[in-house]
Short mmCIF file of C-alpha atoms in Angstrom, two decimals:
data_model
loop_
_atom_site.label_atom_id
_atom_site.label_comp_id
_atom_site.label_asym_id
_atom_site.label_seq_id
_atom_site.Cartn_x
_atom_site.Cartn_y
_atom_site.Cartn_z
CA MET A 41 -44.74 31.04 18.23
CA SER A 42 -43.01 27.88 17.85
CA PRO A 43 -43.01 25.34 20.43
CA TRP A 44 -39.07 25.58 20.56
CA TYR A 45 -39.33 29.04 21.63
CA TYR A 46 -39.84 28.36 25.03
CA LEU A 47 -37.02 26.22 25.20
CA LEU A 48 -34.86 28.92 23.81
CA VAL A 49 -35.92 31.29 26.69
CA PRO A 50 -33.39 29.12 29.17
CA ALA A 51 -30.55 29.29 27.11
CA LEU A 52 -30.64 32.63 26.55
CA ILE A 53 -30.60 33.06 30.18
CA LEU A 54 -27.59 30.74 29.85
CA LEU A 55 -26.33 32.75 27.28
CA GLY A 56 -26.49 36.14 28.90
CA ILE A 57 -24.89 34.33 32.17
CA ALA A 58 -21.80 32.95 29.18
CA GLN A 59 -21.28 36.71 27.84
CA SER A 60 -20.40 37.81 31.67
CA THR A 61 -18.34 34.72 32.68
CA LEU A 62 -17.36 32.73 29.84
CA VAL A 63 -16.61 35.31 26.68
CA PRO A 64 -14.28 37.51 28.98
CA PHE A 65 -11.43 34.51 28.91
CA LEU A 66 -12.03 35.48 24.66
CA ARG A 67 -9.78 38.65 25.41
CA ILE A 68 -8.04 39.50 22.38
CA ALA A 69 -6.19 42.72 22.72
CA GLY A 70 -7.45 43.90 25.66
CA LEU A 71 -11.33 43.22 23.85
CA TYR A 72 -13.71 40.69 24.15
CA PRO A 73 -16.08 39.89 21.40
CA ASP A 74 -19.72 41.36 22.30
CA LEU A 75 -22.09 37.96 21.36
CA ILE A 76 -24.88 38.45 22.87
CA LEU A 77 -25.32 41.61 20.90
CA ILE A 78 -23.35 39.70 17.96
CA LEU A 79 -26.55 36.81 18.46
CA VAL A 80 -29.17 39.81 18.66
CA ALA A 81 -28.05 41.55 15.89
CA ILE A 82 -27.79 38.59 13.29
CA TRP A 83 -31.08 36.92 14.98
CA SER A 84 -33.32 40.30 14.01
CA LEU A 85 -32.50 40.07 10.51
CA LEU A 86 -33.18 36.93 9.88
CA ARG A 87 -36.20 36.48 11.92
CA GLY A 88 -37.53 40.36 12.47
CA TYR A 89 -39.25 41.84 14.63
CA ARG A 90 -41.25 39.85 17.54
CA GLU A 91 -38.21 37.13 17.91
CA GLY A 92 -35.47 39.40 17.80
CA THR A 93 -37.32 41.79 20.36
CA ILE A 94 -37.50 39.02 22.94
CA TRP A 95 -33.86 38.05 22.28
CA ALA A 96 -32.68 41.53 23.20
CA LEU A 97 -35.11 41.59 26.30
CA VAL A 98 -34.18 38.60 27.52
CA CYS A 99 -30.56 38.86 26.80
CA GLY A 100 -30.75 41.74 27.74
CA LEU A 101 -32.32 41.59 31.21
CA VAL A 102 -29.72 39.15 32.45
CA MET A 103 -27.15 41.19 31.17
CA ASP A 104 -28.18 44.11 33.51
CA MET A 105 -28.33 41.84 36.49
CA LEU A 106 -24.72 41.32 36.00
CA SER A 107 -23.43 44.67 34.94
CA GLY A 108 -22.42 47.30 37.24
CA LEU A 109 -23.72 50.00 34.74
CA PRO A 110 -27.99 51.54 35.73
CA PHE A 111 -30.00 48.42 35.15
CA GLY A 112 -31.81 48.84 32.04
CA ALA A 113 -28.73 49.87 30.45
CA HIS A 114 -27.98 47.06 28.12
CA THR A 115 -31.62 45.92 27.43
CA LEU A 116 -32.53 49.48 26.36
CA ALA A 117 -29.39 48.94 23.72
CA LEU A 118 -29.79 45.62 22.80
CA LEU A 119 -33.49 47.09 21.83
CA ALA A 120 -32.21 49.77 19.59
CA VAL A 121 -29.60 47.79 18.00
CA SER A 122 -32.74 44.98 17.28
CA LEU A 123 -35.16 47.65 16.28
CA LEU A 124 -32.16 49.26 13.75
CA MET A 125 -31.88 45.70 12.23
CA GLN A 126 -35.09 45.24 11.93
CA ALA A 127 -35.48 48.32 9.85
CA VAL A 128 -33.30 47.21 7.77
CA ARG A 129 -34.83 43.46 7.62
CA ARG A 130 -38.00 45.72 6.38
CA GLN A 131 -36.38 47.69 3.56
CA VAL A 132 -33.72 45.21 1.76
CA TYR A 133 -35.37 41.78 0.07
CA ARG A 134 -31.88 40.33 0.15
CA LEU A 135 -28.55 41.08 1.91
CA THR A 136 -24.62 39.96 1.64
CA PHE A 137 -22.76 38.09 3.97
CA GLY A 138 -20.44 41.32 3.50
CA ALA A 139 -23.32 43.15 4.72
CA VAL A 140 -24.39 41.15 7.35
CA LEU A 141 -21.08 42.14 9.11
CA LEU A 142 -20.98 45.52 7.86
CA LEU A 143 -24.43 45.84 10.07
CA VAL A 144 -23.12 44.27 12.92
CA ALA A 145 -20.18 46.57 13.12
CA LEU A 146 -22.77 49.29 12.89
CA ALA A 147 -24.93 47.51 15.16
CA THR A 148 -21.56 47.72 17.93
CA LEU A 149 -21.49 51.45 17.45
CA ILE A 150 -25.45 51.96 17.98
CA TYR A 151 -24.94 49.53 21.07
CA TYR A 152 -22.44 51.37 22.86
CA GLY A 153 -23.58 54.61 22.29
CA ALA A 154 -26.93 54.03 23.04
CA VAL A 155 -25.38 52.18 26.54
CA MET A 156 -23.28 55.01 27.47
CA PHE A 157 -26.42 57.57 26.66
CA ALA A 158 -28.81 55.36 28.83
CA THR A 159 -26.05 55.04 31.60
CA TRP A 160 -25.65 58.93 31.75
CA ALA A 161 -29.16 59.74 31.46
CA MET A 162 -30.36 57.10 34.05
CA ALA A 163 -27.35 58.10 36.97
CA GLY A 164 -25.59 60.66 35.55
CA GLU A 165 -22.66 58.66 34.36
CA SER A 166 -20.41 59.67 31.93
CA PHE A 167 -17.28 57.82 30.33
CA SER A 168 -13.71 59.73 29.89
CA GLY A 169 -11.19 59.20 27.57
CA ASN A 170 -11.20 58.23 24.18
CA LEU A 171 -13.85 55.02 23.84
CA LEU A 172 -14.32 55.25 20.38
CA GLY A 173 -10.82 55.03 19.09
CA ARG A 174 -9.83 52.24 21.38
CA VAL A 175 -12.65 50.39 22.55
CA ILE A 176 -15.85 51.08 20.26
CA LEU A 177 -14.04 50.90 16.82
CA PRO A 178 -12.10 47.92 17.38
CA ALA A 179 -14.36 46.10 19.53
CA ALA A 180 -16.85 46.55 16.07
CA LEU A 181 -14.30 45.01 14.41
CA LEU A 182 -14.06 42.17 16.17
CA ASN A 183 -17.43 41.42 16.41
CA ALA A 184 -17.53 42.14 12.53
CA ALA A 185 -14.88 39.04 12.67
CA VAL A 186 -16.94 37.10 14.97
CA ALA A 187 -19.99 37.63 13.81
CA ALA A 188 -18.68 35.80 10.61
CA VAL A 189 -18.64 32.51 12.26
CA VAL A 190 -21.61 33.07 14.21
CA PHE A 191 -23.86 34.04 11.52
CA TRP A 192 -23.85 30.07 9.43
CA PRO A 193 -25.05 28.14 12.39
CA LEU A 194 -27.33 31.17 13.55
CA ARG A 195 -28.70 30.84 9.50
CA TRP A 196 -28.95 27.13 9.99
CA PHE A 197 -31.08 26.95 12.92
CA HIS A 198 -33.11 29.65 11.51
CA GLN A 199 -33.71 27.43 8.63
CA MET A 200 -34.42 24.30 10.54
CA THR A 201 -36.77 26.54 12.84
CA GLY A 202 -38.45 29.20 11.16
CA GLU A 203 -40.02 29.99 7.79
CA GLN A 204 -37.83 31.64 4.62
CA GLU A 205 -38.52 35.12 5.20
CA MET A 206 -35.12 37.23 4.11
CA GLY A 207 -33.64 36.01 1.02
CA TRP A 208 -29.93 34.67 1.11
CA MET B 880 -43.03 40.10 25.18
CA VAL B 881 -45.57 41.65 27.24
CA VAL B 882 -43.98 39.96 30.51
CA LEU B 883 -40.77 40.95 29.47
CA GLY B 884 -41.55 44.72 28.96
CA ALA B 885 -43.22 45.20 32.19
CA LEU B 886 -40.45 43.32 33.69
CA LEU B 887 -37.87 45.81 32.36
CA ILE B 888 -40.05 48.85 33.29
CA LEU B 889 -40.73 47.40 36.33
CA GLY B 890 -36.45 46.56 37.28
CA ILE B 891 -35.68 50.43 36.08
CA VAL B 892 -38.66 51.68 38.12
CA LEU B 893 -37.22 49.42 41.36
CA ASP B 894 -33.70 50.42 40.25
CA ARG B 895 -34.48 54.11 40.67
CA ILE B 896 -35.82 53.67 43.86
CA GLY B 897 -33.29 51.74 45.59
CA LEU B 898 -35.65 48.43 45.83
CA LEU B 899 -34.18 46.56 42.99
CA ASN B 900 -31.25 44.84 45.72
CA PRO B 901 -34.10 42.13 47.39
CA ALA B 902 -35.20 41.20 44.03
CA GLU B 903 -31.34 40.81 42.03
CA GLY B 904 -30.46 38.98 45.11
CA GLY B 905 -33.15 36.50 44.68
CA VAL B 906 -31.79 35.71 41.64
CA PHE B 907 -28.80 35.93 41.86
CA ARG B 908 -28.93 33.13 44.40
CA VAL B 909 -30.16 30.83 41.07
CA PHE B 910 -27.30 32.62 38.93
CA GLU B 911 -24.58 32.16 40.95
CA PRO B 912 -24.11 27.89 41.12
CA VAL B 913 -24.31 28.86 37.20
CA GLN B 914 -21.93 31.69 37.12
CA SER B 915 -19.41 29.29 39.41
CA ALA B 916 -19.70 26.36 37.01
CA PHE B 917 -19.32 28.80 33.88
CA VAL B 918 -16.44 30.51 35.40
CA GLY B 919 -14.78 27.10 36.18
CA ILE B 920 -15.20 25.58 33.11
CA GLY B 921 -13.59 29.12 31.33
CA GLN B 922 -10.54 29.17 33.75
CA GLY B 923 -9.75 25.05 32.59
CA VAL B 924 -9.79 26.17 28.74
CA SER B 925 -8.18 29.12 29.25
CA ASP B 926 -5.54 27.73 31.15
CA LEU B 927 -4.98 25.26 28.79
CA VAL B 928 -4.51 28.09 25.98
CA GLN B 929 -2.48 29.49 28.42
CA THR B 930 -0.24 27.29 29.24
CA ALA B 931 1.05 27.11 25.61
CA ARG B 932 1.35 30.60 25.13
CA ASP B 933 3.44 30.67 28.37
CA LEU B 934 6.04 27.92 26.94
CA ARG B 935 6.44 30.78 24.53
CA ASP B 936 6.82 33.84 26.65
CA LEU B 937 7.82 31.81 29.96
CA ARG B 938 11.47 32.97 30.07
CA GLN B 939 11.12 36.95 29.46
CA ARG B 940 7.88 36.47 31.91
CA ASN B 941 9.65 35.00 34.60
CA GLN B 942 12.37 37.84 34.25
CA GLN B 943 10.06 40.63 34.48
CA LEU B 944 9.05 39.28 37.82
CA VAL B 945 12.07 38.36 39.18
CA GLU B 946 12.95 42.07 39.11
CA LEU B 947 9.23 43.02 40.13
CA VAL B 948 9.44 41.20 42.96
CA ASN B 949 13.07 42.43 44.09
CA GLN B 950 11.63 45.94 43.33
CA LEU B 951 8.96 45.60 45.74
CA ALA B 952 10.87 43.66 48.21
CA VAL B 953 13.20 46.84 48.74
CA GLU B 954 10.69 48.69 48.48
CA ASN B 955 8.60 46.53 51.42
CA VAL B 956 11.72 47.32 53.16
CA ARG B 957 12.27 50.89 53.31
CA LEU B 958 8.23 50.79 54.26
CA LYS B 959 8.76 48.72 57.28
CA GLU B 960 11.84 51.45 58.07
CA VAL B 961 10.40 54.86 57.15
CA GLU B 962 6.56 53.65 57.47
CA ALA B 963 6.77 51.90 60.63
CA GLU B 964 3.57 53.30 62.18
CA ASN B 965 1.70 52.64 59.06
CA GLU B 966 0.19 49.38 59.80
CA ILE B 967 -2.11 49.56 56.96
CA LEU B 968 0.30 49.17 54.47
CA ARG B 969 3.05 47.00 56.08
CA ARG B 970 0.18 44.19 56.90
CA LEU B 971 -0.97 44.26 53.28
CA LEU B 972 2.21 43.81 51.84
CA ASP B 973 2.88 41.17 54.24
CA PHE B 974 0.48 38.62 53.71
CA ALA B 975 2.20 35.67 55.40
CA GLN B 976 1.09 37.34 58.68
CA SER B 977 -2.40 38.19 59.80
CA SER B 978 -3.21 41.97 60.12
CA PRO B 979 -4.79 43.52 63.58
CA GLY B 980 -4.91 46.93 61.75
CA HIS B 981 -7.38 46.20 59.25
CA THR B 982 -10.26 43.15 58.82
CA PHE B 983 -9.80 41.45 55.56
CA LYS B 984 -12.58 39.45 54.55
CA ALA B 985 -10.24 36.35 53.31
CA ALA B 986 -11.96 33.18 52.77
CA GLU B 987 -10.82 32.25 49.31
CA VAL B 988 -14.32 30.07 48.50
CA ARG B 989 -16.19 33.40 49.89
CA THR B 990 -14.23 36.20 47.72
CA ARG B 991 -13.80 34.38 44.31
CA VAL B 992 -14.00 36.56 41.28
CA ILE B 993 -16.99 34.82 39.58
CA GLY B 994 -18.25 37.57 37.18
CA ARG B 995 -16.71 40.67 34.84
CA GLN B 996 -18.75 43.40 33.52
CA PRO B 997 -20.54 41.75 30.29
CA ASP B 998 -19.40 44.47 27.58
CA ASN B 999 -16.16 46.55 26.83
CA ILE B 1000 -16.44 49.85 28.12
CA SER B 1001 -16.67 49.53 31.52
CA GLN B 1002 -14.99 47.86 34.35
CA PHE B 1003 -16.61 45.63 37.26
CA ILE B 1004 -16.22 42.15 38.63
CA LEU B 1005 -18.72 40.33 40.56
CA ILE B 1006 -17.39 38.60 43.59
CA ALA B 1007 -18.62 35.60 45.65
CA ALA B 1008 -19.39 37.82 49.02
CA GLY B 1009 -22.15 39.86 50.15
CA SER B 1010 -24.08 41.43 52.85
CA ASN B 1011 -24.58 37.99 54.70
CA ASP B 1012 -20.18 38.18 55.38
CA GLY B 1013 -20.12 41.81 56.37
CA ILE B 1014 -19.62 43.53 52.95
CA GLN B 1015 -21.01 47.06 52.78
CA ALA B 1016 -20.69 49.89 49.81
CA GLY B 1017 -17.26 51.37 49.42
CA MET B 1018 -15.12 48.70 50.82
CA PRO B 1019 -11.97 48.22 49.31
CA VAL B 1020 -10.65 45.62 47.24
CA VAL B 1021 -7.34 44.51 47.12
CA THR B 1022 -5.04 41.21 46.60
CA GLU B 1023 -1.51 41.00 47.63
CA ARG B 1024 -0.47 42.82 44.09
CA GLY B 1025 -2.13 46.38 45.71
CA LEU B 1026 -5.62 47.89 44.66
CA VAL B 1027 -8.49 46.52 42.40
CA GLY B 1028 -11.19 49.07 43.09
CA ARG B 1029 -14.28 49.40 45.44
CA VAL B 1030 -16.98 47.71 46.52
CA GLU B 1031 -19.99 49.76 44.56
CA THR B 1032 -23.39 47.66 44.98
CA VAL B 1033 -23.73 44.80 47.80
CA TYR B 1034 -25.76 41.50 47.51
CA PRO B 1035 -26.97 39.57 50.03
CA THR B 1036 -24.19 36.93 48.54
CA LEU B 1037 -22.51 38.94 45.60
CA SER B 1038 -20.99 42.19 45.45
CA LYS B 1039 -20.26 44.50 42.24
CA VAL B 1040 -16.69 45.47 42.33
CA ARG B 1041 -15.78 48.80 40.09
CA LEU B 1042 -12.02 48.58 39.02
CA ILE B 1043 -9.91 50.72 39.38
CA ILE B 1044 -9.54 50.75 35.33
CA ASP B 1045 -13.11 51.73 35.12
CA THR B 1046 -12.98 55.10 33.43
CA SER B 1047 -15.14 56.47 35.86
CA SER B 1048 -12.64 55.58 38.45
CA ALA B 1049 -10.49 57.85 40.31
CA VAL B 1050 -8.00 57.27 43.27
CA SER B 1051 -6.15 60.20 45.12
CA ALA B 1052 -2.65 58.74 44.80
CA LEU B 1053 1.05 60.20 45.34
CA VAL B 1054 4.21 59.20 43.97
CA GLN B 1055 5.88 56.93 46.54
CA ARG B 1056 9.78 58.46 45.52
CA THR B 1057 8.75 62.11 45.94
CA ARG B 1058 5.75 62.21 47.43
CA ALA B 1059 4.03 64.11 44.48
CA THR B 1060 0.72 63.74 44.58
CA GLY B 1061 -2.56 63.46 41.67
CA VAL B 1062 -5.51 61.46 40.64
CA VAL B 1063 -4.95 58.16 39.47
CA LYS B 1064 -8.09 57.64 36.55
CA GLY B 1065 -9.22 54.44 34.57
CA GLN B 1066 -8.55 55.21 30.47
CA PRO B 1067 -10.57 53.20 27.50
CA GLY B 1068 -8.54 49.34 27.67
CA GLY B 1069 -7.90 49.57 30.82
CA GLU B 1070 -5.14 51.89 31.28
CA LEU B 1071 -4.26 53.72 34.25
CA VAL B 1072 -3.28 57.58 34.32
CA LEU B 1073 -1.93 59.51 37.17
CA ASP B 1074 -3.00 62.86 36.29
CA TYR B 1075 -2.73 66.42 37.77
CA LEU B 1076 0.94 65.75 39.10
CA PRO B 1077 2.54 69.36 39.20
CA GLN B 1078 5.00 70.53 36.01
CA GLY B 1079 8.59 70.16 37.30
CA GLN B 1080 12.14 67.97 36.63
CA ASP B 1081 12.25 65.59 39.15
CA VAL B 1082 8.26 64.69 40.15
CA VAL B 1083 8.18 61.51 38.99
CA ALA B 1084 10.47 59.17 36.78
CA VAL B 1085 9.71 55.74 35.09
CA GLY B 1086 10.22 52.89 37.36
CA ASP B 1087 8.48 55.08 40.65
CA VAL B 1088 5.85 53.16 42.75
CA VAL B 1089 2.44 54.67 43.10
CA LEU B 1090 0.68 54.25 45.73
CA THR B 1091 -2.85 55.17 47.01
CA SER B 1092 -2.47 59.29 49.30
CA GLY B 1093 -5.43 58.67 51.17
CA ALA B 1094 -6.93 62.25 50.35
CA GLY B 1095 -10.44 62.65 50.06
CA GLY B 1096 -11.15 59.58 52.45
CA GLY B 1097 -12.28 56.90 49.84
CA PHE B 1098 -9.57 54.29 50.36
CA PRO B 1099 -7.10 53.89 52.87
CA ARG B 1100 -3.36 55.25 52.25
CA GLN B 1101 -0.58 53.70 50.99
CA LEU B 1102 -2.10 51.20 48.99
CA VAL B 1103 0.15 49.84 45.76
CA ILE B 1104 -1.65 50.95 42.72
CA GLY B 1105 0.99 50.32 39.97
CA GLN B 1106 4.53 51.72 38.55
CA VAL B 1107 5.06 54.20 35.81
CA ILE B 1108 6.12 53.37 32.56
CA GLU B 1109 5.48 56.54 30.78
CA ILE B 1110 5.12 60.00 31.23
CA ARG B 1111 3.68 62.91 29.36
CA GLN B 1112 4.35 66.16 29.91
CA LYS B 1113 4.12 68.90 27.83
CA ASP B 1114 5.67 72.54 28.89
CA TYR B 1115 2.31 74.76 28.06
CA GLU B 1116 0.41 72.32 30.59
CA MET B 1117 -0.49 72.81 33.99
CA PHE B 1118 -0.12 69.01 35.31
CA GLN B 1119 2.15 66.54 33.47
CA GLN B 1120 0.67 62.68 33.36
CA ALA B 1121 2.12 59.52 33.82
CA VAL B 1122 1.04 55.89 32.25
CA LEU B 1123 1.34 53.26 35.37
CA ARG B 1124 1.44 49.31 34.83
CA PRO B 1125 -1.17 48.08 37.30
CA THR B 1126 0.56 46.17 40.01
CA VAL B 1127 -2.87 43.91 39.96
CA ASP B 1128 -2.92 41.74 36.71
CA PHE B 1129 -7.04 42.53 36.23
CA ASP B 1130 -7.17 40.20 33.41
CA ARG B 1131 -6.34 37.26 35.94
CA LEU B 1132 -8.36 38.20 39.32
CA GLU B 1133 -9.47 35.05 41.03
CA VAL B 1134 -9.45 35.91 44.51
CA VAL B 1135 -9.60 38.92 46.15
CA LEU B 1136 -9.66 40.48 49.32
CA ILE B 1137 -12.03 43.20 50.87
CA ILE B 1138 -10.77 45.71 53.64
CA THR B 1139 -14.38 45.24 56.27
CA ASN B 1140 -13.42 47.78 58.74
CA PHE B 1141 -12.46 50.92 56.20
CA VAL B 1142 -15.35 53.43 56.64
CA PRO B 1143 -15.00 55.56 53.62
CA LEU B 1144 -15.53 59.00 54.41
CA SER B 1145 -18.64 61.22 53.30
CA LEU B 1146 -18.81 64.81 53.47
CA GLU B 1147 -22.59 64.88 53.30
CA GLY B 1148 -24.82 66.27 55.88
CA LEU B 1149 -21.55 67.99 56.88
CA GLU B 1150 -22.52 71.65 57.94
CA PRO B 1151 -20.13 74.92 57.78
CA ALA B 1152 -18.28 75.07 61.03
CA PRO B 1153 -20.17 78.24 63.39
CA GLY B 1154 -19.19 81.35 61.98
CA THR B 1155 -17.61 80.61 58.95
CA ALA B 1156 -19.02 82.04 55.57
CA GLY B 1157 -21.28 79.88 54.06
CA PRO B 1158 -20.87 79.27 50.55
#
């Protein structure tokens, strides 16, 4: 594992805190981007199993600490997203930019589905109302739009710090 | 990665058996300065952006606020005349005076909102007051505008508050004008709906103010929740619904008050009276 990684873990913790404190100020139409989800999804696509899983675990643990949902819900959901992205990465040699955005949107659906399932399984809590139409689908579009911006610096970071494993 | 996985499993197990609080409390001692710093930065940037937006919307917003203040002022006078014996609501609405009827944990620094739910499907906030400040789970949280939510989890220096706009929240309520009762439930996107209103022509109208009813013992009576902006009524349904605009602006919560001498009613452990048939 690269030495820079030991600096990255504190940065991931700060990102997890920022998701709860700074990101809500970026509200658009009542929703704010799931920055952590976007980062985990893209990084899992870029770097694969080990690093994507670590990002999901570190950020997920921080989010669970700051969340009102049962502990572990966000971590498990991020792990599910990371695994999905890794599965795509293994099957596809080259992904287009548009495909990445589509995958981030799909990851949003998986993420919220996993959060709701984990919350129900661990605490018996269920969510009422038209969450899919009013929250999850709009959030998927918002996350895809934000991913269009976030992707390029992440890709640059990936190229600066790691081997070229994914064809772009 | 093994260590992180072990941390995850340990955290889940501790949470299930109710022993996670001390560990989370210790972590929050480290997180809190960072959270406070981030919130300060975010609020500063947000204020700049908001100022630019407000220049465009200022006149319209001001007019709406003037109308709302006038309405609330009239309502306050009515409440003082009709509900003189109700110390709770009168003192909550009159924040210029101290309130011996309820005890508020109201030091500004100690009850700042320092974080929000990190996703879009549930509605929680983190406040900078915990068990060290006498906060307990179940205590109602309010602002001068109205009901915010209820304390869900308490740590030594922090608490998590479930907002009334959370989809899992349900608050027994009544329409102030007609005294019709129902349940206010949070909806996706931060909407509030007053459900289970009886059918009928003058049960509820646009503009009606909705208060907590105190039924069920979850919240004190006559805390302002919101104002009716839309009525959903179908003749073939048993109940009608009213969509509410909360009086509290949940997007701009900065300081909240916690009612510390209200104990939610718990029905656990109650047994049927002697001589009555059991379930």
